[in-house]
Amino acid sequence: MLGVTDLPTYLAGLVLIILLPGPNSLYVLSVAARRGVRTAYQAAAGVWCGDTVLMVLSAAGVASLLQANAVLFSAVKFAGAGYLTWLAIGMLRAAWSMWRSRRELAEPPDGQAADASAAGERPFRRALVISLVNPKAILFFIAFFVQFVDPGYAYPAVSFAVLGALAQLASVLYLTLLIFTGTHLAAAFRRRRRLSAGATSAAGALFLGFAVKLSLSSA
């Protein structure tokens, strides 16, 4: 479909990626708990705009690489596989740390309490900056998306647009869930360390699988 391959695997990976707590989702969750639904959607809009910018940049770069020679394709392939492996190891280490400290109560993120009471907070701008200042995000989109694009398809940018649209749809649904159930979810994640550790372990294992698949792919 439009140069997209193995769509069920992509959707499964996307669900795990979206569900893992990150700085963007945690910020939206914080805004929802502190300032309500309308303001939380301003923060969510910042996240979506930032992710869209990064996806467009990623798609533009990878589209040209897919149409280049085999050496360049192999370079980005192995760089992406290496990054995914590094990310998976980080997730597994984090899961082990969560498991070891599962009986302890989590503390709120440093600085968020102070930010909550700061006058003149602009949720849209802050969430946008949180998205854009992460230089690893572009490499992540390249490493993840390239696995599900047929390199023989004539219009790879279209394939990346489809994958990006699905990612944004998943993000909209998830952030909406966070916004409307923010305070309950925050309390649950702080209490249930085993659940967090299990989800992080599963994502780490899936990312290792992605790394192997990417390293074995051909142009």
Coordinates of N, CA and C in Angstrom, one line a residue:
M1 N 0.8 -1.2 0.0 CA 0.0 0.0 0.0 C 0.9 1.2 0.0
L2 N 0.9 1.9 -1.2 CA 1.7 3.1 -1.3 C 3.2 3.0 -0.8
G3 N 3.7 1.8 -1.1 CA 5.1 1.6 -0.8 C 5.4 1.2 0.7
V4 N 4.3 1.0 1.5 CA 4.5 0.6 2.9 C 4.4 -0.9 3.0
T5 N 5.4 -1.4 3.7 CA 5.5 -2.9 3.8 C 5.3 -3.3 5.3
D6 N 4.8 -4.5 5.5 CA 4.6 -5.1 6.8 C 3.9 -4.1 7.8
L7 N 2.7 -3.6 7.4 CA 2.0 -2.6 8.1 C 1.6 -3.1 9.5
P8 N 1.2 -4.4 9.7 CA 0.8 -4.8 11.1 C 2.0 -4.7 12.1
T9 N 3.2 -5.1 11.6 CA 4.4 -4.9 12.5 C 4.6 -3.5 12.8
Y10 N 4.5 -2.6 11.8 CA 4.7 -1.2 12.1 C 3.7 -0.7 13.1
L11 N 2.4 -1.1 13.0 CA 1.4 -0.6 13.9 C 1.7 -1.1 15.3
A12 N 2.1 -2.4 15.4 CA 2.4 -3.0 16.7 C 3.6 -2.2 17.4
G13 N 4.6 -1.9 16.6 CA 5.7 -1.2 17.2 C 5.3 0.2 17.5
L14 N 4.5 0.8 16.7 CA 4.0 2.2 16.9 C 3.2 2.3 18.3
V15 N 2.4 1.3 18.5 CA 1.6 1.3 19.8 C 2.6 1.3 21.0
L16 N 3.6 0.4 20.9 CA 4.5 0.4 22.1 C 5.3 1.7 22.2
I17 N 5.7 2.2 21.1 CA 6.5 3.5 21.2 C 5.6 4.6 21.7
I18 N 4.4 4.7 21.3 CA 3.5 5.8 21.8 C 3.2 5.6 23.2
L19 N 3.0 4.4 23.7 CA 2.6 4.1 25.1 C 3.8 4.4 26.1
L20 N 5.0 4.3 25.6 CA 6.1 4.5 26.5 C 6.1 5.9 27.0
P21 N 6.2 6.2 28.3 CA 6.3 7.6 28.7 C 7.5 8.3 28.2
G22 N 7.3 9.5 27.7 CA 8.5 10.3 27.2 C 8.3 11.7 27.7
P23 N 9.2 12.6 27.4 CA 9.1 14.0 27.9 C 7.9 14.7 27.3
N24 N 7.5 14.4 26.1 CA 6.4 15.1 25.5 C 5.1 14.7 26.1
S25 N 4.8 13.4 26.3 CA 3.6 12.9 26.9 C 3.5 13.2 28.3
L26 N 4.7 13.2 29.0 CA 4.7 13.5 30.5 C 4.3 15.0 30.6
Y27 N 4.8 15.9 29.7 CA 4.5 17.3 29.9 C 3.0 17.5 29.6
V28 N 2.4 16.9 28.6 CA 1.0 17.0 28.3 C 0.2 16.5 29.5
L29 N 0.6 15.4 30.1 CA -0.1 14.9 31.3 C 0.0 15.8 32.4
S30 N 1.1 16.5 32.6 CA 1.3 17.4 33.7 C 0.4 18.6 33.5
V31 N 0.3 19.1 32.3 CA -0.6 20.3 32.0 C -2.0 19.9 32.2
A32 N -2.4 18.7 31.8 CA -3.8 18.3 31.9 C -4.2 18.2 33.4
A33 N -3.3 17.7 34.2 CA -3.6 17.6 35.7 C -3.6 19.0 36.3
R34 N -2.8 19.9 35.8 CA -2.7 21.2 36.5 C -3.6 22.3 36.0
R35 N -3.9 22.2 34.7 CA -4.6 23.4 34.1 C -5.8 23.0 33.2
G36 N -6.2 21.7 33.1 CA -7.4 21.4 32.5 C -7.2 21.0 31.0
V37 N -8.4 20.6 30.4 CA -8.4 20.0 29.1 C -8.0 21.0 28.0
R38 N -8.5 22.2 28.0 CA -8.3 23.1 26.9 C -6.8 23.5 26.9
T39 N -6.2 23.8 28.0 CA -4.8 24.1 28.0 C -3.9 22.9 27.6
A40 N -4.3 21.7 28.1 CA -3.6 20.5 27.7 C -3.6 20.3 26.2
Y41 N -4.7 20.6 25.5 CA -4.7 20.4 24.1 C -3.7 21.4 23.4
Q42 N -3.5 22.6 24.0 CA -2.5 23.5 23.5 C -1.1 22.9 23.5
A43 N -0.8 22.2 24.7 CA 0.5 21.5 24.8 C 0.5 20.4 23.8
A44 N -0.5 19.6 23.6 CA -0.6 18.5 22.7 C -0.3 19.0 21.2
A45 N -0.9 20.2 20.9 CA -0.7 20.7 19.6 C 0.7 21.1 19.3
G46 N 1.4 21.5 20.4 CA 2.9 21.8 20.2 C 3.6 20.5 19.9
V47 N 3.3 19.4 20.6 CA 3.9 18.1 20.3 C 3.7 17.7 18.9
W48 N 2.4 17.8 18.4 CA 2.1 17.3 17.1 C 2.8 18.2 16.0
C49 N 2.9 19.5 16.2 CA 3.6 20.3 15.3 C 5.1 20.0 15.3
G50 N 5.7 19.8 16.5 CA 7.1 19.5 16.5 C 7.4 18.1 15.8
D51 N 6.6 17.1 16.1 CA 6.8 15.8 15.5 C 6.6 15.9 14.0
T52 N 5.7 16.7 13.5 CA 5.5 16.9 12.1 C 6.7 17.4 11.4
V53 N 7.3 18.4 12.0 CA 8.5 19.0 11.5 C 9.6 18.0 11.4
L54 N 9.8 17.2 12.4 CA 10.9 16.2 12.4 C 10.6 15.1 11.4
M55 N 9.3 14.7 11.3 CA 9.0 13.7 10.3 C 9.2 14.2 8.9
V56 N 8.9 15.4 8.6 CA 9.1 16.0 7.2 C 10.6 16.0 6.9
L57 N 11.4 16.4 7.9 CA 12.9 16.5 7.7 C 13.4 15.0 7.5
S58 N 12.9 14.1 8.3 CA 13.4 12.7 8.1 C 13.0 12.1 6.8
A59 N 11.7 12.4 6.4 CA 11.3 11.8 5.1 C 12.0 12.4 3.9
A60 N 12.3 13.7 4.0 CA 13.1 14.3 2.9 C 14.5 13.7 2.8
G61 N 15.1 13.5 3.9 CA 16.5 12.9 3.9 C 16.5 11.5 3.4
V62 N 15.6 10.7 4.0 CA 15.6 9.3 3.6 C 15.1 9.0 2.2
A63 N 14.2 9.9 1.7 CA 13.7 9.7 0.3 C 14.9 9.8 -0.6
S64 N 15.8 10.8 -0.4 CA 16.9 10.9 -1.3 C 17.9 9.8 -1.1
L65 N 18.1 9.3 0.2 CA 19.0 8.2 0.4 C 18.5 6.9 -0.3
L66 N 17.2 6.7 -0.3 CA 16.6 5.5 -0.9 C 16.8 5.5 -2.4
Q67 N 16.9 6.7 -3.0 CA 17.1 6.8 -4.4 C 18.6 6.8 -4.8
A68 N 19.5 6.8 -3.8 CA 20.9 6.9 -4.0 C 21.5 5.5 -4.2
N69 N 22.9 5.4 -4.1 CA 23.5 4.1 -4.4 C 23.4 3.2 -3.2
A70 N 23.9 2.0 -3.4 CA 23.8 1.0 -2.3 C 24.7 1.3 -1.2
V71 N 25.8 2.0 -1.4 CA 26.7 2.3 -0.3 C 26.1 3.2 0.7
L72 N 25.4 4.2 0.2 CA 24.7 5.2 1.1 C 23.6 4.5 1.8
F73 N 22.8 3.7 1.1 CA 21.8 3.0 1.8 C 22.3 2.1 2.9
S74 N 23.4 1.4 2.7 CA 24.0 0.5 3.7 C 24.4 1.4 4.9
A75 N 25.0 2.5 4.6 CA 25.5 3.4 5.7 C 24.4 3.8 6.6
V76 N 23.3 4.3 6.1 CA 22.1 4.7 6.9 C 21.5 3.5 7.6
K77 N 21.5 2.3 6.9 CA 20.9 1.1 7.4 C 21.6 0.7 8.7
F78 N 23.0 0.6 8.6 CA 23.7 0.1 9.8 C 23.8 1.2 10.9
A79 N 23.8 2.4 10.5 CA 23.7 3.5 11.5 C 22.4 3.4 12.3
G80 N 21.3 3.2 11.5 CA 20.0 3.0 12.1 C 19.9 1.8 13.0
A81 N 20.5 0.7 12.5 CA 20.4 -0.5 13.3 C 21.2 -0.4 14.6
G82 N 22.4 0.3 14.5 CA 23.2 0.5 15.7 C 22.4 1.4 16.7
Y83 N 21.8 2.5 16.2 CA 21.0 3.3 17.1 C 19.9 2.6 17.8
L84 N 19.2 1.8 17.0 CA 18.1 1.0 17.6 C 18.6 0.0 18.7
T85 N 19.7 -0.5 18.4 CA 20.3 -1.5 19.4 C 20.6 -0.7 20.7
W86 N 21.3 0.5 20.5 CA 21.6 1.3 21.7 C 20.4 1.7 22.4
L87 N 19.3 2.0 21.7 CA 18.0 2.4 22.3 C 17.4 1.3 23.1
A88 N 17.5 0.1 22.5 CA 16.9 -1.1 23.1 C 17.7 -1.4 24.4
I89 N 19.0 -1.3 24.4 CA 19.8 -1.6 25.6 C 19.4 -0.6 26.7
G90 N 19.2 0.6 26.3 CA 18.8 1.6 27.3 C 17.5 1.3 27.9
M91 N 16.5 0.8 27.1 CA 15.2 0.5 27.6 C 15.3 -0.7 28.6
L92 N 16.1 -1.7 28.2 CA 16.2 -2.9 29.0 C 16.9 -2.5 30.4
R93 N 17.9 -1.6 30.3 CA 18.5 -1.2 31.6 C 17.5 -0.4 32.4
A94 N 16.7 0.4 31.8 CA 15.7 1.2 32.5 C 14.7 0.3 33.1
A95 N 14.3 -0.8 32.4 CA 13.3 -1.7 32.9 C 13.9 -2.5 34.1
W96 N 15.2 -2.9 34.1 CA 15.8 -3.5 35.2 C 15.8 -2.6 36.4
S97 N 16.1 -1.4 36.2 CA 16.1 -0.4 37.3 C 14.7 -0.3 37.9
M98 N 13.7 -0.2 37.0 CA 12.3 -0.1 37.5 C 12.0 -1.3 38.4
W99 N 12.4 -2.5 37.9 CA 12.1 -3.7 38.6 C 12.7 -3.8 39.9
R100 N 14.0 -3.4 40.0 CA 14.7 -3.4 41.3 C 14.1 -2.4 42.3
S101 N 13.5 -1.3 41.8 CA 13.0 -0.3 42.7 C 11.5 -0.4 42.7
R102 N 10.9 -1.5 42.3 CA 9.4 -1.6 42.2 C 8.6 -1.3 43.4
R103 N 9.3 -1.5 44.6 CA 8.6 -1.3 45.9 C 8.6 0.1 46.4
E104 N 9.4 0.9 45.6 CA 9.5 2.3 46.0 C 8.5 3.2 45.3
L105 N 8.1 4.2 45.9 CA 7.1 5.2 45.2 C 7.9 6.1 44.4
A106 N 7.5 6.3 43.2 CA 8.2 7.3 42.3 C 7.9 8.7 42.8
E107 N 9.0 9.5 42.6 CA 8.8 10.9 42.9 C 8.5 11.7 41.6
P108 N 7.8 12.8 41.7 CA 7.4 13.6 40.5 C 8.7 14.1 39.9
P109 N 8.7 14.3 38.5 CA 9.8 14.8 37.8 C 10.3 16.1 38.4
D110 N 11.7 16.2 38.5 CA 12.3 17.4 39.1 C 11.9 18.6 38.2
G111 N 11.5 19.7 38.9 CA 11.3 20.9 38.2 C 9.9 21.1 37.7
Q112 N 9.1 20.0 37.6 CA 7.8 20.2 37.1 C 6.8 20.9 38.0
A113 N 7.0 20.7 39.3 CA 6.2 21.4 40.3 C 6.4 22.9 40.2
A114 N 7.7 23.3 40.1 CA 8.0 24.7 40.0 C 7.4 25.3 38.7
D115 N 7.6 24.5 37.6 CA 7.0 25.0 36.3 C 5.5 25.2 36.4
A116 N 4.9 24.3 37.1 CA 3.4 24.3 37.2 C 2.9 25.7 37.7
S117 N 3.6 26.2 38.7 CA 3.1 27.5 39.3 C 3.7 28.7 38.6
A118 N 4.6 28.5 37.6 CA 5.2 29.7 37.0 C 4.2 30.5 36.2
A119 N 4.2 31.8 36.4 CA 3.3 32.6 35.7 C 3.7 32.8 34.2
G120 N 2.7 32.9 33.3 CA 3.0 33.1 31.9 C 3.5 31.9 31.2
E121 N 3.2 30.7 31.7 CA 3.6 29.5 31.0 C 2.8 29.4 29.7
R122 N 3.6 29.0 28.6 CA 3.0 28.9 27.3 C 3.1 27.4 26.9
P123 N 2.1 26.6 27.1 CA 2.2 25.2 26.9 C 2.5 24.8 25.4
F124 N 1.9 25.5 24.5 CA 2.2 25.2 23.1 C 3.7 25.4 22.7
R125 N 4.2 26.5 23.1 CA 5.6 26.8 22.8 C 6.5 25.9 23.5
R126 N 6.2 25.6 24.8 CA 7.1 24.7 25.6 C 7.1 23.3 25.0
A127 N 5.9 22.8 24.7 CA 5.9 21.4 24.1 C 6.6 21.4 22.7
L128 N 6.4 22.4 21.9 CA 7.1 22.5 20.6 C 8.6 22.4 20.8
V129 N 9.1 23.2 21.8 CA 10.5 23.2 22.0 C 11.0 21.8 22.5
I130 N 10.3 21.2 23.4 CA 10.6 19.9 23.9 C 10.8 18.9 22.7
S131 N 9.9 19.0 21.7 CA 10.0 18.1 20.6 C 11.2 18.4 19.7
L132 N 11.4 19.7 19.5 CA 12.5 20.0 18.5 C 13.9 20.0 19.0
V133 N 14.1 20.1 20.3 CA 15.4 20.1 20.8 C 16.0 18.7 21.0
N134 N 15.3 17.7 20.6 CA 15.8 16.3 20.8 C 16.5 15.9 19.4
P135 N 17.8 16.0 19.3 CA 18.4 15.7 18.0 C 18.3 14.3 17.6
K136 N 18.1 13.4 18.6 CA 18.0 12.0 18.2 C 16.7 11.6 17.6
A137 N 15.7 12.5 17.7 CA 14.4 12.2 17.1 C 14.4 11.9 15.6
I138 N 15.2 12.8 14.9 CA 15.2 12.6 13.5 C 15.9 11.3 13.1
L139 N 17.0 10.9 13.8 CA 17.6 9.7 13.5 C 16.7 8.5 13.9
F140 N 15.9 8.7 14.9 CA 14.9 7.6 15.3 C 13.9 7.4 14.2
F141 N 13.3 8.5 13.7 CA 12.3 8.4 12.6 C 12.9 7.7 11.4
I142 N 14.2 8.1 11.1 CA 14.8 7.5 9.9 C 15.0 6.0 10.2
A143 N 15.5 5.6 11.3 CA 15.8 4.2 11.6 C 14.5 3.4 11.7
F144 N 13.4 4.0 12.2 CA 12.2 3.2 12.4 C 11.4 3.2 11.1
F145 N 11.2 4.3 10.4 CA 10.4 4.4 9.2 C 11.0 3.6 8.1
V146 N 12.3 3.6 7.9 CA 12.9 3.1 6.7 C 12.7 1.6 6.6
Q147 N 12.4 0.9 7.7 CA 12.2 -0.5 7.7 C 10.9 -0.9 7.0
F148 N 10.0 0.0 6.9 CA 8.6 -0.3 6.4 C 8.4 0.4 5.1
V149 N 9.4 0.9 4.4 CA 9.3 1.5 3.1 C 9.9 0.6 2.1
D150 N 9.2 0.3 1.0 CA 9.7 -0.5 -0.1 C 10.7 0.4 -0.9
P151 N 12.1 0.1 -0.8 CA 13.0 0.9 -1.5 C 12.8 0.9 -3.0
G152 N 12.1 0.0 -3.6 CA 11.8 0.0 -5.0 C 10.6 0.8 -5.4
Y153 N 9.9 1.4 -4.4 CA 8.7 2.2 -4.7 C 9.2 3.5 -5.3
A154 N 8.4 4.0 -6.3 CA 8.9 5.2 -7.1 C 8.7 6.5 -6.3
Y155 N 7.9 6.5 -5.3 CA 7.6 7.7 -4.5 C 7.8 7.5 -3.0
P156 N 9.0 7.3 -2.5 CA 9.2 7.0 -1.1 C 8.7 8.0 -0.2
A157 N 8.7 9.3 -0.6 CA 8.2 10.4 0.2 C 6.7 10.1 0.6
V158 N 5.9 9.6 -0.4 CA 4.5 9.2 -0.1 C 4.4 8.2 1.0
S159 N 5.3 7.2 0.9 CA 5.3 6.1 1.9 C 5.6 6.7 3.3
F160 N 6.6 7.6 3.4 CA 6.9 8.2 4.7 C 5.7 9.1 5.2
A161 N 5.0 9.7 4.2 CA 3.8 10.5 4.6 C 2.8 9.7 5.2
V162 N 2.5 8.5 4.7 CA 1.5 7.5 5.2 C 2.0 7.1 6.6
L163 N 3.2 6.7 6.8 CA 3.7 6.3 8.1 C 3.6 7.4 9.1
G164 N 4.0 8.6 8.7 CA 3.9 9.7 9.6 C 2.5 10.1 10.0
A165 N 1.5 10.0 9.0 CA 0.1 10.2 9.3 C -0.4 9.2 10.3
L166 N 0.0 8.0 10.2 CA -0.5 6.9 11.1 C 0.1 7.2 12.5
A167 N 1.4 7.6 12.5 CA 2.0 7.9 13.8 C 1.4 9.1 14.5
Q168 N 1.0 10.1 13.7 CA 0.3 11.3 14.3 C -1.1 10.9 14.8
L169 N -1.8 10.1 14.1 CA -3.1 9.6 14.5 C -3.0 8.9 15.8
A170 N -2.0 8.0 15.9 CA -1.8 7.3 17.2 C -1.5 8.3 18.3
S171 N -0.7 9.3 18.0 CA -0.3 10.3 19.0 C -1.5 11.1 19.5
V172 N -2.4 11.4 18.5 CA -3.6 12.2 18.9 C -4.5 11.4 19.8
L173 N -4.7 10.1 19.5 CA -5.5 9.2 20.3 C -4.9 9.1 21.7
Y174 N -3.6 8.9 21.8 CA -3.0 8.6 23.1 C -3.0 9.9 23.9
L175 N -2.6 11.0 23.3 CA -2.6 12.2 24.1 C -4.0 12.7 24.6
T176 N -5.0 12.4 23.8 CA -6.3 12.6 24.2 C -6.7 11.8 25.4
L177 N -6.3 10.5 25.4 CA -6.5 9.7 26.5 C -5.8 10.2 27.8
L178 N -4.6 10.7 27.6 CA -3.8 11.2 28.7 C -4.5 12.5 29.3
I179 N -5.0 13.3 28.4 CA -5.6 14.6 28.8 C -6.9 14.3 29.6
F180 N -7.7 13.4 29.2 CA -9.0 13.1 29.9 C -8.9 12.2 31.1
T181 N -7.8 11.5 31.2 CA -7.6 10.7 32.4 C -6.2 10.9 33.1
G182 N -5.8 12.2 32.9 CA -4.4 12.5 33.4 C -4.1 12.2 34.8
T183 N -4.9 12.7 35.7 CA -4.5 12.5 37.1 C -4.6 11.0 37.5
H184 N -5.5 10.3 37.0 CA -5.6 8.8 37.4 C -4.4 8.0 36.8
L185 N -4.0 8.3 35.6 CA -2.9 7.6 35.0 C -1.6 8.0 35.7
A186 N -1.5 9.2 36.0 CA -0.2 9.6 36.7 C -0.1 8.9 38.0
A187 N -1.1 8.7 38.8 CA -1.1 8.0 40.1 C -0.8 6.5 39.8
A188 N -1.4 5.9 38.8 CA -1.2 4.5 38.5 C 0.3 4.2 38.1
F189 N 0.9 5.1 37.2 CA 2.2 4.8 36.8 C 3.2 5.0 38.0
R190 N 2.9 5.8 38.9 CA 3.8 6.0 40.1 C 3.7 4.8 41.0
R191 N 2.5 4.1 41.1 CA 2.4 3.0 42.0 C 2.8 1.7 41.3
R192 N 2.6 1.5 40.1 CA 2.7 0.2 39.4 C 4.1 0.1 38.7
R193 N 5.1 -0.1 39.4 CA 6.4 -0.2 38.8 C 6.6 -1.5 38.0
R194 N 5.9 -2.5 38.4 CA 6.0 -3.8 37.6 C 5.4 -3.6 36.2
L195 N 4.3 -2.9 36.1 CA 3.7 -2.6 34.8 C 4.6 -1.8 33.9
S196 N 5.2 -0.8 34.5 CA 6.1 0.1 33.7 C 7.3 -0.7 33.3
A197 N 7.9 -1.5 34.2 CA 9.1 -2.3 33.9 C 8.7 -3.4 32.8
G198 N 7.6 -4.0 32.8 CA 7.2 -5.0 31.8 C 7.0 -4.3 30.4
A199 N 6.4 -3.2 30.4 CA 6.1 -2.5 29.1 C 7.5 -2.1 28.5
T200 N 8.4 -1.5 29.3 CA 9.7 -1.1 28.8 C 10.5 -2.3 28.3
S201 N 10.4 -3.4 29.0 CA 11.2 -4.6 28.6 C 10.7 -5.1 27.2
A202 N 9.3 -5.1 27.1 CA 8.8 -5.5 25.8 C 9.2 -4.6 24.7
A203 N 9.2 -3.3 24.9 CA 9.6 -2.4 23.9 C 11.1 -2.5 23.5
G204 N 11.9 -2.8 24.6 CA 13.3 -3.0 24.3 C 13.6 -4.2 23.4
A205 N 12.9 -5.3 23.7 CA 13.0 -6.5 22.9 C 12.5 -6.3 21.5
L206 N 11.4 -5.5 21.3 CA 10.9 -5.3 20.0 C 11.9 -4.4 19.2
F207 N 12.6 -3.5 19.9 CA 13.6 -2.6 19.2 C 14.8 -3.4 18.8
L208 N 15.2 -4.4 19.6 CA 16.3 -5.3 19.2 C 15.9 -6.1 17.9
G209 N 14.6 -6.5 17.8 CA 14.1 -7.2 16.6 C 14.2 -6.2 15.4
F210 N 13.8 -5.0 15.6 CA 13.8 -4.0 14.5 C 15.3 -3.8 14.1
A211 N 16.2 -3.8 15.0 CA 17.6 -3.6 14.6 C 18.1 -4.7 13.8
V212 N 17.8 -6.0 14.2 CA 18.2 -7.1 13.4 C 17.5 -7.1 12.0
K213 N 16.3 -6.8 11.9 CA 15.6 -6.7 10.6 C 16.2 -5.7 9.7
L214 N 16.5 -4.5 10.3 CA 17.1 -3.4 9.5 C 18.5 -3.8 9.0
S215 N 19.3 -4.4 9.8 CA 20.6 -4.8 9.4 C 20.6 -5.9 8.3
L216 N 19.6 -6.7 8.2 CA 19.5 -7.7 7.2 C 18.7 -7.3 6.0
S217 N 18.2 -6.0 6.0 CA 17.4 -5.6 4.8 C 18.4 -5.2 3.7
S218 N 17.8 -5.2 2.5 CA 18.6 -4.8 1.3 C 18.0 -3.7 0.6
A219 N 18.8 -2.9 -0.2 CA 18.3 -1.8 -0.9 C 17.5 -2.2 -2.1

